[in-house]
Amino acid sequence: MGVQYRGFGIRLLASAIDILIFLPLSFLLERLIFSSSLQLISSWIVNIAIGTLIYAVYEVILTTRYGGTIGKILMKIKVVDSKGNLISYYDS
């Protein structure tokens, strides 16, 4: 059996689940940064940069170890290479 591709809708739902997981973290991060002495626009940029970095690490680690993020796992999506093997850190 070859590699089967999942449709747009199921992948969108998996991404939505991952976003819902990260919303509380984003709010916490925002409170920590906005409580500092940084100005509003600077803290917004820092919040986005840190959040993006955390999400990228989450995506790479879970995809290489388990074949997908929590959202992908719940939607039964597995990220594999063309031979059906889990991807490595170099592939992600």
Coordinates of C-alpha atoms in Angstrom, one line a residue:
M1 CA 0.0 0.0 0.0
G2 CA 1.4 3.4 -1.0
V3 CA 1.3 6.7 0.7
Q4 CA -2.2 8.1 1.0
Y5 CA -2.7 11.9 1.1
R6 CA -5.2 13.5 3.4
G7 CA -7.5 16.2 2.2
F8 CA -7.4 19.9 2.9
G9 CA -10.3 19.8 5.4
I10 CA -8.9 17.2 7.7
R11 CA -5.5 18.9 7.6
L12 CA -7.2 22.3 8.4
L13 CA -9.0 20.7 11.4
A14 CA -5.6 19.2 12.6
S15 CA -4.1 22.7 12.4
A16 CA -7.1 24.2 14.3
I17 CA -6.6 21.6 17.1
D18 CA -2.9 22.6 17.4
I19 CA -3.9 26.3 17.5
L20 CA -6.4 25.6 20.3
I21 CA -3.6 23.9 22.2
F22 CA -1.3 26.9 21.8
L23 CA -3.9 29.6 22.6
P24 CA -3.5 29.4 26.4
L25 CA 0.3 29.5 26.0
S26 CA 0.0 32.6 23.8
F27 CA -2.2 34.4 26.3
L28 CA 0.3 33.5 29.1
L29 CA 3.2 34.7 27.0
E30 CA 1.4 37.9 26.2
R31 CA 0.8 38.6 29.9
L32 CA 4.4 38.0 30.7
I33 CA 5.7 40.2 28.0
F34 CA 3.1 43.0 28.3
S35 CA 3.8 43.3 32.0
S36 CA 7.4 44.2 31.2
S37 CA 8.7 47.7 30.4
L38 CA 8.7 47.1 26.7
Q39 CA 6.5 49.4 24.6
L40 CA 3.3 48.0 23.0
I41 CA 4.6 47.4 19.5
S42 CA 7.9 46.0 20.7
S43 CA 6.2 43.5 23.0
W44 CA 3.8 42.5 20.2
I45 CA 6.8 41.7 18.0
V46 CA 8.6 39.8 20.7
N47 CA 5.4 37.8 21.5
I48 CA 5.0 36.8 17.9
A49 CA 8.7 35.9 17.5
I50 CA 8.8 33.8 20.7
G51 CA 5.5 32.1 19.9
T52 CA 6.6 31.2 16.4
L53 CA 9.8 29.8 17.7
I54 CA 8.0 27.7 20.3
Y55 CA 5.5 26.4 17.7
A56 CA 8.3 25.5 15.2
V57 CA 10.1 23.5 17.9
Y58 CA 6.8 21.8 18.8
E59 CA 6.1 20.9 15.2
V60 CA 9.6 19.6 14.4
I61 CA 10.0 17.5 17.6
L62 CA 6.6 15.9 17.5
T63 CA 6.6 15.3 13.8
T64 CA 10.0 13.6 13.8
R65 CA 9.2 11.5 16.9
Y66 CA 5.6 10.6 16.5
G67 CA 4.8 11.3 12.9
G68 CA 2.8 14.5 13.6
T69 CA 1.6 17.1 16.1
I70 CA -1.2 16.4 18.6
G71 CA -3.7 17.7 16.0
K72 CA -2.4 15.4 13.3
I73 CA -2.3 12.4 15.6
L74 CA -5.9 13.0 16.7
M75 CA -7.0 13.3 13.0
K76 CA -5.0 10.1 12.2
I77 CA -2.5 12.0 9.9
K78 CA 1.0 10.6 9.8
V79 CA 3.8 12.6 8.2
V80 CA 6.2 10.3 6.4
D81 CA 8.7 10.4 3.6
S82 CA 8.1 8.9 0.1
K83 CA 9.0 5.4 1.4
G84 CA 6.6 5.6 4.3
N85 CA 9.2 6.1 7.0
L86 CA 9.0 8.8 9.7
I87 CA 10.8 11.9 8.6
S88 CA 14.1 12.9 10.3
Y89 CA 15.2 16.2 11.7
Y90 CA 16.9 16.9 8.4
D91 CA 13.7 16.4 6.5
S92 CA 11.6 18.6 8.7

